[in-house]
Coordinates of C-alpha atoms and ligand atoms in Angstrom, one line a residue:
M1 CA -29.2 -53.5 48.2
Q2 CA -25.4 -53.3 48.4
P3 CA -24.0 -50.0 49.5
K4 CA -22.7 -47.7 46.7
T5 CA -20.1 -45.9 48.9
A6 CA -17.9 -46.7 51.8
Q7 CA -17.3 -44.1 54.6
L8 CA -13.8 -43.5 55.9
K9 CA -13.2 -41.5 59.0
I10 CA -9.8 -39.9 59.7
D11 CA -9.8 -38.1 63.0
D12 CA -13.1 -36.2 62.8
K13 CA -13.3 -35.9 59.1
E14 CA -15.4 -38.2 57.0
Y15 CA -14.8 -39.2 53.4
S16 CA -17.1 -41.1 51.0
L17 CA -15.4 -43.6 48.7
P18 CA -17.2 -45.1 45.7
I19 CA -17.7 -48.8 45.5
I20 CA -17.1 -50.6 42.2
T21 CA -18.8 -54.0 41.5
G22 CA -17.5 -56.5 38.9
T23 CA -19.7 -58.6 36.7
E24 CA -19.3 -61.6 39.1
G25 CA -20.2 -59.4 42.1
E26 CA -16.7 -58.7 43.3
R27 CA -16.6 -55.5 45.2
A28 CA -13.9 -52.9 45.6
I29 CA -13.5 -49.6 47.3
D30 CA -12.2 -47.1 44.7
M31 CA -9.1 -45.5 46.3
R32 CA -7.9 -43.5 43.4
N33 CA -8.6 -40.2 45.0
L34 CA -7.7 -41.1 48.5
R35 CA -4.3 -39.4 48.6
K36 CA -5.6 -36.3 46.8
D37 CA -8.6 -36.0 49.2
T38 CA -7.0 -37.2 52.5
G39 CA -3.2 -37.1 52.1
H40 CA -3.1 -40.8 52.9
I41 CA -2.1 -43.7 50.6
C42 CA -3.1 -47.4 50.9
Y43 CA -0.5 -49.7 52.3
D44 CA -0.8 -53.2 50.8
Q45 CA 2.6 -54.9 50.7
G46 CA 2.7 -57.3 47.7
Y47 CA -0.6 -55.9 46.4
G48 CA -2.5 -58.9 47.9
N49 CA -5.6 -56.8 48.4
T50 CA -5.2 -54.4 45.6
G51 CA -7.2 -54.4 42.4
S52 CA -4.6 -52.9 40.0
C53 CA -6.9 -52.8 37.0
E54 CA -10.3 -53.7 35.5
S55 CA -10.1 -56.7 33.2
T56 CA -12.5 -58.7 31.0
I57 CA -10.1 -61.6 30.5
T58 CA -10.1 -64.0 33.4
Y59 CA -12.3 -64.5 36.5
L60 CA -10.8 -66.3 39.5
D61 CA -12.5 -67.1 42.7
G62 CA -9.7 -68.5 44.9
D63 CA -12.0 -69.4 47.9
N64 CA -14.2 -71.6 45.7
G65 CA -11.5 -72.9 43.3
V66 CA -13.2 -71.2 40.2
L67 CA -11.3 -70.2 37.1
R68 CA -13.0 -68.9 33.9
H69 CA -11.5 -67.4 30.8
R70 CA -13.8 -64.9 29.1
G71 CA -16.7 -66.5 31.1
Y72 CA -15.9 -70.1 30.0
P73 CA -15.1 -72.5 32.9
I74 CA -11.6 -74.0 32.8
E75 CA -13.0 -77.5 33.1
Q76 CA -15.1 -77.0 29.9
L77 CA -12.1 -75.6 28.0
A78 CA -9.9 -78.4 29.2
M79 CA -12.5 -80.9 28.1
F80 CA -13.5 -79.5 24.7
S81 CA -11.0 -77.0 23.5
N82 CA -7.3 -77.0 22.7
Y83 CA -4.4 -74.6 23.3
V84 CA -4.7 -72.6 20.1
E85 CA -8.4 -72.1 20.3
T86 CA -8.2 -71.1 24.0
A87 CA -5.3 -68.8 23.1
Y88 CA -7.6 -67.1 20.5
L89 CA -10.4 -66.9 23.1
V90 CA -8.1 -65.3 25.8
I91 CA -6.6 -62.8 23.3
Y92 CA -9.7 -61.8 21.4
G93 CA -12.5 -62.4 23.9
E94 CA -14.6 -64.9 21.9
L95 CA -14.2 -68.4 20.6
P96 CA -13.1 -68.2 17.0
N97 CA -15.5 -69.3 14.2
S98 CA -13.9 -71.7 11.7
K99 CA -12.6 -68.9 9.4
Q100 CA -11.0 -67.0 12.3
R101 CA -9.5 -70.3 13.7
K102 CA -8.0 -71.1 10.3
A103 CA -6.5 -67.7 9.8
F104 CA -5.0 -67.7 13.3
G105 CA -3.6 -71.2 12.8
H106 CA -2.2 -70.1 9.5
L107 CA -0.3 -67.2 11.1
L108 CA 1.0 -69.5 13.8
R109 CA 2.4 -71.8 11.2
E110 CA 3.7 -69.0 8.9
H111 CA 5.7 -67.3 11.7
S112 CA 7.1 -70.3 13.5
A113 CA 10.7 -70.1 12.2
I114 CA 13.6 -68.3 13.7
E115 CA 15.6 -66.4 11.1
T116 CA 19.2 -67.4 10.6
Q117 CA 20.6 -64.1 11.9
M118 CA 18.6 -64.5 15.1
Q119 CA 19.7 -68.1 15.5
R120 CA 23.3 -66.8 16.0
I121 CA 22.3 -65.3 19.3
F122 CA 22.3 -68.9 20.7
D123 CA 26.0 -69.3 20.0
G124 CA 26.7 -66.5 22.5
F125 CA 25.4 -68.6 25.4
P126 CA 27.4 -71.3 27.2
K127 CA 26.0 -74.7 26.6
N128 CA 24.8 -74.9 30.2
A129 CA 23.2 -71.5 30.3
P130 CA 19.9 -71.7 32.3
A131 CA 17.0 -72.0 30.0
M132 CA 15.0 -69.1 31.5
G133 CA 18.0 -66.8 31.2
M134 CA 18.3 -67.7 27.5
L135 CA 14.5 -67.3 26.9
T136 CA 14.3 -63.8 28.4
S137 CA 17.2 -62.6 26.4
I138 CA 16.1 -64.1 23.1
V139 CA 12.5 -63.0 23.5
S140 CA 13.5 -59.5 24.3
S141 CA 15.5 -59.5 21.1
L142 CA 12.3 -60.0 19.1
A143 CA 11.7 -56.2 19.5
A144 CA 15.1 -55.6 17.9
Y145 CA 14.5 -58.0 15.0
Y146 CA 11.0 -56.8 14.2
P147 CA 11.2 -53.1 15.1
E148 CA 8.2 -52.3 12.8
L149 CA 6.0 -54.4 15.1
A150 CA 7.5 -53.0 18.3
T151 CA 7.7 -49.3 18.0
N152 CA 6.8 -48.4 21.6
N153 CA 3.9 -46.4 20.2
F154 CA 0.6 -48.1 21.2
E155 CA -1.3 -46.8 18.1
K156 CA 1.3 -48.2 15.7
D157 CA 1.9 -51.4 17.6
L158 CA -1.9 -52.1 17.8
E159 CA -2.1 -51.8 14.0
H160 CA 0.3 -54.8 13.8
F161 CA -1.2 -56.6 16.8
D162 CA -3.0 -59.3 14.8
L163 CA 0.4 -60.3 13.4
A164 CA 2.6 -59.7 16.4
A165 CA 0.4 -61.8 18.8
P166 CA 0.5 -65.1 16.9
M167 CA 4.1 -64.4 16.0
A168 CA 5.0 -64.1 19.7
I169 CA 3.3 -67.3 20.6
S170 CA 4.7 -69.3 17.6
K171 CA 8.3 -68.0 17.9
I172 CA 8.4 -68.4 21.6
R173 CA 7.4 -72.1 21.1
T174 CA 10.2 -72.5 18.6
I175 CA 12.7 -70.7 20.7
V176 CA 11.9 -73.0 23.7
A177 CA 12.5 -76.1 21.5
M178 CA 15.8 -74.6 20.2
I179 CA 16.9 -73.8 23.8
Y180 CA 16.3 -77.5 24.6
R181 CA 18.3 -78.6 21.6
Y182 CA 21.1 -76.2 22.2
R183 CA 21.5 -77.2 25.8
H184 CA 21.5 -80.8 24.8
G185 CA 24.0 -80.4 22.0
L186 CA 21.4 -81.3 19.3
P187 CA 21.2 -79.5 15.9
F188 CA 18.3 -77.1 15.4
I189 CA 15.3 -78.5 13.4
H190 CA 13.2 -76.4 11.1
P191 CA 9.5 -76.1 11.9
R192 CA 7.1 -78.0 9.7
D193 CA 3.5 -77.3 8.5
L194 CA 2.0 -79.0 11.5
P195 CA -0.6 -78.2 14.2
F196 CA 0.9 -76.1 17.0
A197 CA 1.5 -78.9 19.6
D198 CA 2.7 -81.4 17.0
N199 CA 5.1 -78.8 15.6
F200 CA 6.6 -78.3 19.1
L201 CA 7.1 -82.1 19.5
H202 CA 8.7 -82.2 16.1
L203 CA 11.0 -79.3 16.9
M204 CA 12.0 -81.0 20.1
F205 CA 12.2 -84.7 19.1
S206 CA 12.8 -85.0 15.4
D207 CA 16.3 -85.6 14.2
P208 CA 17.6 -84.4 10.9
Y209 CA 16.9 -87.8 9.3
V210 CA 14.1 -89.3 11.3
A211 CA 10.9 -87.2 11.7
Y212 CA 9.0 -87.4 15.0
V213 CA 5.8 -89.3 14.5
P214 CA 2.9 -87.6 16.4
V215 CA 1.2 -89.8 19.1
P216 CA -2.4 -88.5 19.7
E217 CA -2.2 -89.1 23.5
V218 CA 1.0 -87.1 23.7
T219 CA -0.3 -84.3 21.5
N220 CA -3.5 -84.0 23.5
A221 CA -1.7 -84.0 26.8
L222 CA 0.6 -81.2 25.6
N223 CA -2.3 -79.2 24.4
L224 CA -4.0 -79.6 27.8
L225 CA -0.8 -78.6 29.7
L226 CA -0.4 -75.4 27.6
L227 CA -4.1 -74.6 27.7
L228 CA -4.2 -74.9 31.5
H229 CA -1.4 -72.2 31.7
A230 CA -3.0 -69.9 29.2
D231 CA -3.9 -67.2 31.7
H232 CA -4.3 -66.7 35.4
E233 CA -5.5 -63.2 36.2
Q234 CA -3.1 -60.8 37.9
N235 CA -0.3 -63.2 38.8
C236 CA 3.3 -61.9 39.3
S237 CA 4.3 -62.2 35.6
T238 CA 1.1 -60.9 34.1
S239 CA 1.1 -57.9 36.5
T240 CA 4.7 -57.4 35.4
V241 CA 3.7 -57.4 31.7
R242 CA 1.0 -54.8 32.5
M243 CA 3.4 -52.7 34.5
V244 CA 6.0 -52.7 31.7
A245 CA 3.3 -52.1 29.1
S246 CA 1.9 -49.2 31.1
S247 CA 5.1 -47.2 30.2
G248 CA 4.2 -47.6 26.5
A249 CA 6.5 -50.6 25.9
N250 CA 5.8 -52.9 23.0
L251 CA 4.4 -56.4 23.2
F252 CA 7.6 -58.3 22.8
T253 CA 9.5 -56.3 25.4
S254 CA 6.5 -56.6 27.8
I255 CA 6.4 -60.3 27.4
S256 CA 10.1 -60.7 28.0
A257 CA 9.6 -58.8 31.3
G258 CA 6.8 -61.3 32.1
I259 CA 9.2 -64.2 31.5
C260 CA 11.8 -62.7 33.9
A261 CA 9.1 -62.5 36.6
L262 CA 8.1 -66.1 35.8
S263 CA 11.5 -67.4 36.4
G264 CA 11.4 -67.3 40.3
P265 CA 10.8 -70.5 42.3
L266 CA 7.7 -69.1 43.9
H267 CA 6.1 -68.6 40.5
G268 CA 7.0 -70.5 37.3
G269 CA 10.1 -72.1 38.7
A270 CA 8.0 -74.1 41.1
N271 CA 7.4 -76.9 38.5
S272 CA 11.0 -78.0 38.4
A273 CA 11.4 -77.5 42.1
V274 CA 8.6 -80.0 42.6
M275 CA 10.4 -82.5 40.4
H276 CA 13.6 -82.1 42.4
M277 CA 11.7 -82.6 45.6
L278 CA 10.0 -85.7 44.4
Q279 CA 13.3 -87.1 43.0
S280 CA 15.1 -86.5 46.3
I281 CA 12.3 -88.3 48.1
H282 CA 12.6 -91.2 45.7
D283 CA 16.4 -91.3 45.9
E284 CA 16.4 -91.2 49.7
G285 CA 13.7 -93.8 49.9
D286 CA 11.9 -91.4 52.3
D287 CA 8.1 -91.1 52.4
G288 CA 8.1 -87.3 52.2
T289 CA 8.0 -86.9 56.0
R290 CA 11.2 -84.9 56.0
F291 CA 9.9 -82.4 53.4
I292 CA 6.6 -82.0 55.2
A293 CA 8.4 -81.4 58.5
A294 CA 10.8 -78.9 56.9
A295 CA 7.9 -77.1 55.2
K296 CA 6.2 -76.6 58.6
S297 CA 9.2 -74.7 59.9
G298 CA 7.9 -71.5 58.4
S299 CA 11.1 -70.9 56.4
K300 CA 10.4 -69.7 52.9
S301 CA 13.2 -71.8 51.4
N302 CA 11.7 -75.0 52.8
R303 CA 8.2 -74.6 51.5
L304 CA 6.5 -77.7 50.1
M305 CA 6.8 -76.9 46.4
G306 CA 3.6 -77.1 44.4
F307 CA 1.5 -76.4 47.5
G308 CA -0.3 -73.2 48.4
H309 CA -1.3 -70.3 46.3
A310 CA -1.4 -66.5 46.6
V311 CA -5.1 -66.6 45.7
Y312 CA -6.5 -70.1 46.0
R313 CA -7.7 -71.1 49.4
N314 CA -9.0 -74.3 47.9
Y315 CA -7.9 -77.0 45.4
D316 CA -6.4 -75.2 42.3
P317 CA -8.9 -76.5 39.6
R318 CA -5.9 -76.8 37.2
A319 CA -4.1 -79.2 39.5
R320 CA -7.1 -81.5 39.7
I321 CA -7.4 -81.6 35.9
I322 CA -3.7 -82.1 35.3
G323 CA -3.3 -84.8 38.0
T324 CA -6.1 -86.9 36.4
A325 CA -4.7 -86.3 32.9
C326 CA -1.2 -87.4 34.1
D327 CA -2.7 -90.7 35.4
K328 CA -4.6 -91.2 32.1
L329 CA -1.6 -90.4 29.9
L330 CA 0.7 -92.9 31.8
T331 CA -2.0 -95.6 31.5
R332 CA -2.5 -95.0 27.8
L333 CA 1.2 -95.0 27.2
G334 CA 1.5 -98.2 29.3
K335 CA 4.1 -96.4 31.6
S336 CA 4.3 -95.9 35.3
D337 CA 6.2 -93.3 37.2
P338 CA 7.3 -93.8 40.8
L339 CA 7.4 -90.0 41.2
L340 CA 3.6 -89.8 40.6
D341 CA 3.0 -92.3 43.4
I342 CA 5.2 -90.3 45.7
A343 CA 3.3 -87.1 44.7
K344 CA 0.0 -88.7 45.5
N345 CA 1.3 -89.9 48.9
L346 CA 2.7 -86.5 49.6
E347 CA -0.5 -84.8 48.7
H348 CA -2.5 -87.2 50.9
A349 CA -0.1 -86.7 53.9
A350 CA -0.2 -82.9 53.5
L351 CA -4.0 -82.8 53.1
N352 CA -4.3 -84.7 56.4
D353 CA -1.9 -82.4 58.3
E354 CA -3.1 -79.7 60.5
Y355 CA -0.5 -77.2 59.3
F356 CA -1.7 -77.4 55.7
L357 CA -5.3 -77.7 56.6
S358 CA -5.4 -74.7 58.8
R359 CA -3.6 -72.6 56.2
K360 CA -5.8 -73.9 53.4
L361 CA -2.7 -75.0 51.4
Y362 CA -3.7 -77.3 48.6
P363 CA -1.8 -78.6 45.5
N364 CA -1.4 -75.9 42.8
V365 CA -0.9 -76.4 39.1
D366 CA 2.8 -77.0 39.5
F367 CA 2.4 -80.0 41.7
Y368 CA 1.4 -82.2 38.8
S369 CA 2.5 -80.2 35.7
G370 CA 6.1 -81.5 36.0
L371 CA 4.9 -85.0 36.1
I372 CA 2.9 -84.7 32.9
M373 CA 5.9 -83.1 31.2
R374 CA 8.1 -85.9 32.4
A375 CA 5.6 -88.4 30.9
L376 CA 5.8 -86.4 27.6
G377 CA 9.6 -86.8 27.6
I378 CA 10.3 -83.1 28.4
P379 CA 13.4 -82.7 30.6
T380 CA 13.2 -80.8 33.9
D381 CA 15.6 -78.1 32.8
I382 CA 13.1 -76.7 30.4
F383 CA 9.9 -77.0 32.6
T384 CA 9.7 -73.3 33.4
V385 CA 10.2 -72.2 29.8
M386 CA 7.3 -74.6 28.9
F387 CA 5.1 -72.6 31.3
A388 CA 6.1 -69.5 29.4
I389 CA 4.8 -70.9 26.1
G390 CA 1.5 -71.7 27.8
R391 CA 1.2 -68.2 29.4
C392 CA 1.8 -66.2 26.3
P393 CA -1.9 -65.7 25.4
G394 CA -2.6 -64.2 28.9
W395 CA 0.4 -61.9 28.7
I396 CA -0.7 -60.8 25.2
A397 CA -4.3 -60.2 26.2
N398 CA -3.2 -58.2 29.2
W399 CA -0.8 -56.1 27.1
K400 CA -3.7 -55.4 24.7
E401 CA -5.9 -54.3 27.6
V402 CA -3.3 -51.8 28.7
A403 CA -2.5 -50.6 25.2
T404 CA -6.2 -50.0 24.3
N405 CA -7.1 -48.3 27.6
A406 CA -7.4 -44.7 26.7
K407 CA -7.7 -43.7 30.4
G408 CA -4.8 -45.9 31.5
R409 CA -1.9 -44.4 33.3
I410 CA 1.6 -45.5 34.0
Y411 CA 1.9 -48.0 36.9
R412 CA 3.5 -46.1 39.7
P413 CA 2.8 -47.5 43.2
R414 CA 3.8 -45.4 46.2
Q415 CA 5.7 -46.5 49.3
I416 CA 6.0 -45.8 53.0
Y417 CA 9.5 -44.7 53.5
I418 CA 11.1 -46.1 56.7
G419 CA 14.7 -45.2 56.1
A420 CA 17.0 -42.6 57.7
V421 CA 15.5 -39.1 58.2
K422 CA 17.4 -36.1 56.7
R423 CA 21.0 -35.9 57.7
D424 CA 24.1 -34.0 56.5
Y425 CA 26.8 -35.5 54.3
V426 CA 29.8 -36.7 56.2
P427 CA 33.3 -36.2 54.5
M428 CA 35.4 -39.4 54.1
D429 CA 38.0 -38.3 56.8
K430 CA 35.2 -38.0 59.4
R431 CA 33.5 -41.3 58.8
G432 CA 35.6 -43.3 61.3
Ligands
CMC501 N1 4.7 -74.8 52.2 C1 4.7 -74.5 53.5 N2 4.1 -73.4 54.0 C2 3.5 -72.6 53.2 C3 3.5 -72.9 51.8 C4 4.1 -74.0 51.3 N3 4.1 -74.3 50.0 N4 2.8 -71.9 51.1 C5 2.4 -71.0 52.1 N5 2.8 -71.5 53.3 C6 2.5 -70.9 54.6 C7 3.1 -69.5 54.8 O1 4.4 -69.6 55.3 C8 2.1 -68.8 55.7 O2 2.4 -69.4 57.0 P1 2.1 -68.5 58.3 O3 0.7 -68.1 58.3 O4 2.5 -69.4 59.5 O5 3.0 -67.3 58.2 C9 0.8 -69.4 55.3 O6 1.1 -70.7 54.7 C10 0.0 -68.6 54.4 O7 0.8 -68.3 53.2 P2 0.1 -67.4 52.0 O8 0.0 -66.0 52.5 O9 -1.1 -68.2 51.6 O10 1.2 -67.6 50.9 P3 1.7 -66.5 50.0 O11 0.6 -65.8 49.3 O12 2.7 -65.7 50.7 O13 2.5 -67.4 48.9 C11 3.0 -69.0 47.3 C12 1.9 -68.0 47.9 C13 2.4 -69.6 46.1 C14 4.2 -68.1 46.9 C15 3.3 -70.0 48.4 O14 2.2 -70.8 48.7 C16 4.5 -70.9 48.0 O15 5.6 -70.5 48.2 N6 4.2 -72.1 47.5 C17 5.3 -72.9 47.0 C18 5.8 -72.5 45.6 C19 4.8 -72.8 44.6 O16 4.3 -73.9 44.5 N7 4.5 -71.8 43.7 C20 3.6 -72.0 42.5 C21 2.4 -71.2 42.6 S1 1.2 -71.7 41.4 C22 1.8 -71.3 39.9 C23 2.0 -69.8 39.7 O17 1.1 -69.0 39.7 O18 3.2 -69.5 39.4

């Protein structure tokens, strides 16, 4: 029998704290009344050991490399599902039946276009504006263009959720392709009545007179890439979405905050950083020794990109799937990529190095995701915005959990203040 309470002793006073157990046996000490009862708060910089919510969406066991969405192992979803079906599963909790799948697909197709007025936002950006900066601004503007879906009133916003959710996914996909075209000086292309992934490839690669012809291997690889990013428990961007949502903010605004959080190099920005690293190794004719040696210096800015994870102490299951898929895609397309060989050698070297072994640092999803995007013809400057398309279902599902939680409260962590103690104001002429 597992204990139902934990005992905490502060000086000579004892407190009993309830223990909560999740469906997979995860155990947590309920600290919600700690401050009220004892006058103490929990100190957990970066929330690495803090359960900030209860959730039914994703189960992640980082020690054993396990990832499941709504109970379904990522390996099975990768093998049998596609991005749209997995998005539905993540958002609604169940695999769709054929009627639900059709209706969801219909909404994605129907709401894929960006209205002319909204297209004008693009002209306000310099041609070389960073893609993530553009995406955050344009996505946050969805709340202004569709105020009836984004009222900042949970009750009203939930009434429109079944429209707002596919709309967010579909429009963000279109916006990403438009950002690519804008940055590369290409005219915008109107979406067609195509499946989700094919429509994205059309929006990216068609030209006004020659339509992109779907290639099944490419479509499947894109579906896989997006599916593998669909959700990942309480990562930095998803927790940001929940935090913003907890104030009552609407879905579009909460997602745009998630995109801001995703932009950093330690989170979504890692995929392009990996490609820059592999490219420099290639250009310098090095074997990666320099990057591995620098990564071991302990400096944050020299980390081996695509390695390590805040939660996994094992191989990230998504990295394994994507690495194999990348190999297969290149073989099927009859292509080779010297950067893939460099990545494999680098992985081999790191996994045989005491520094990485002792810290349990394995490749994460970003180690191979850039390589598969490169094989798909997607340029490095939009890698991180691609991650944002994939992660939309997770952000949406988490927003919904916050919005539907009648007992939820605004996220408001505390801190330990370590600044100056009280002192009196010093007039300017006495400041020296
Ligand atoms: N290269 C070299 N050393 C590393 C790396 C790395 N990539 N990652 C962690 N370490 C070291 C870290 O310095 C620490 O060393 P020490 O014990 O000597 O102080 C030790 O390993 C343990 O670090 P940690 O506590 O496991 O790492 P963290 O939770 O602070 O950071 C991370 C997690 C993902 C930010 C980090 O591993 C990292 O910066 N990786 C490179 C960036 C990257 O690939 N990010 C993508 C993450 S997966 C996609 C996503 O979720 O966004």
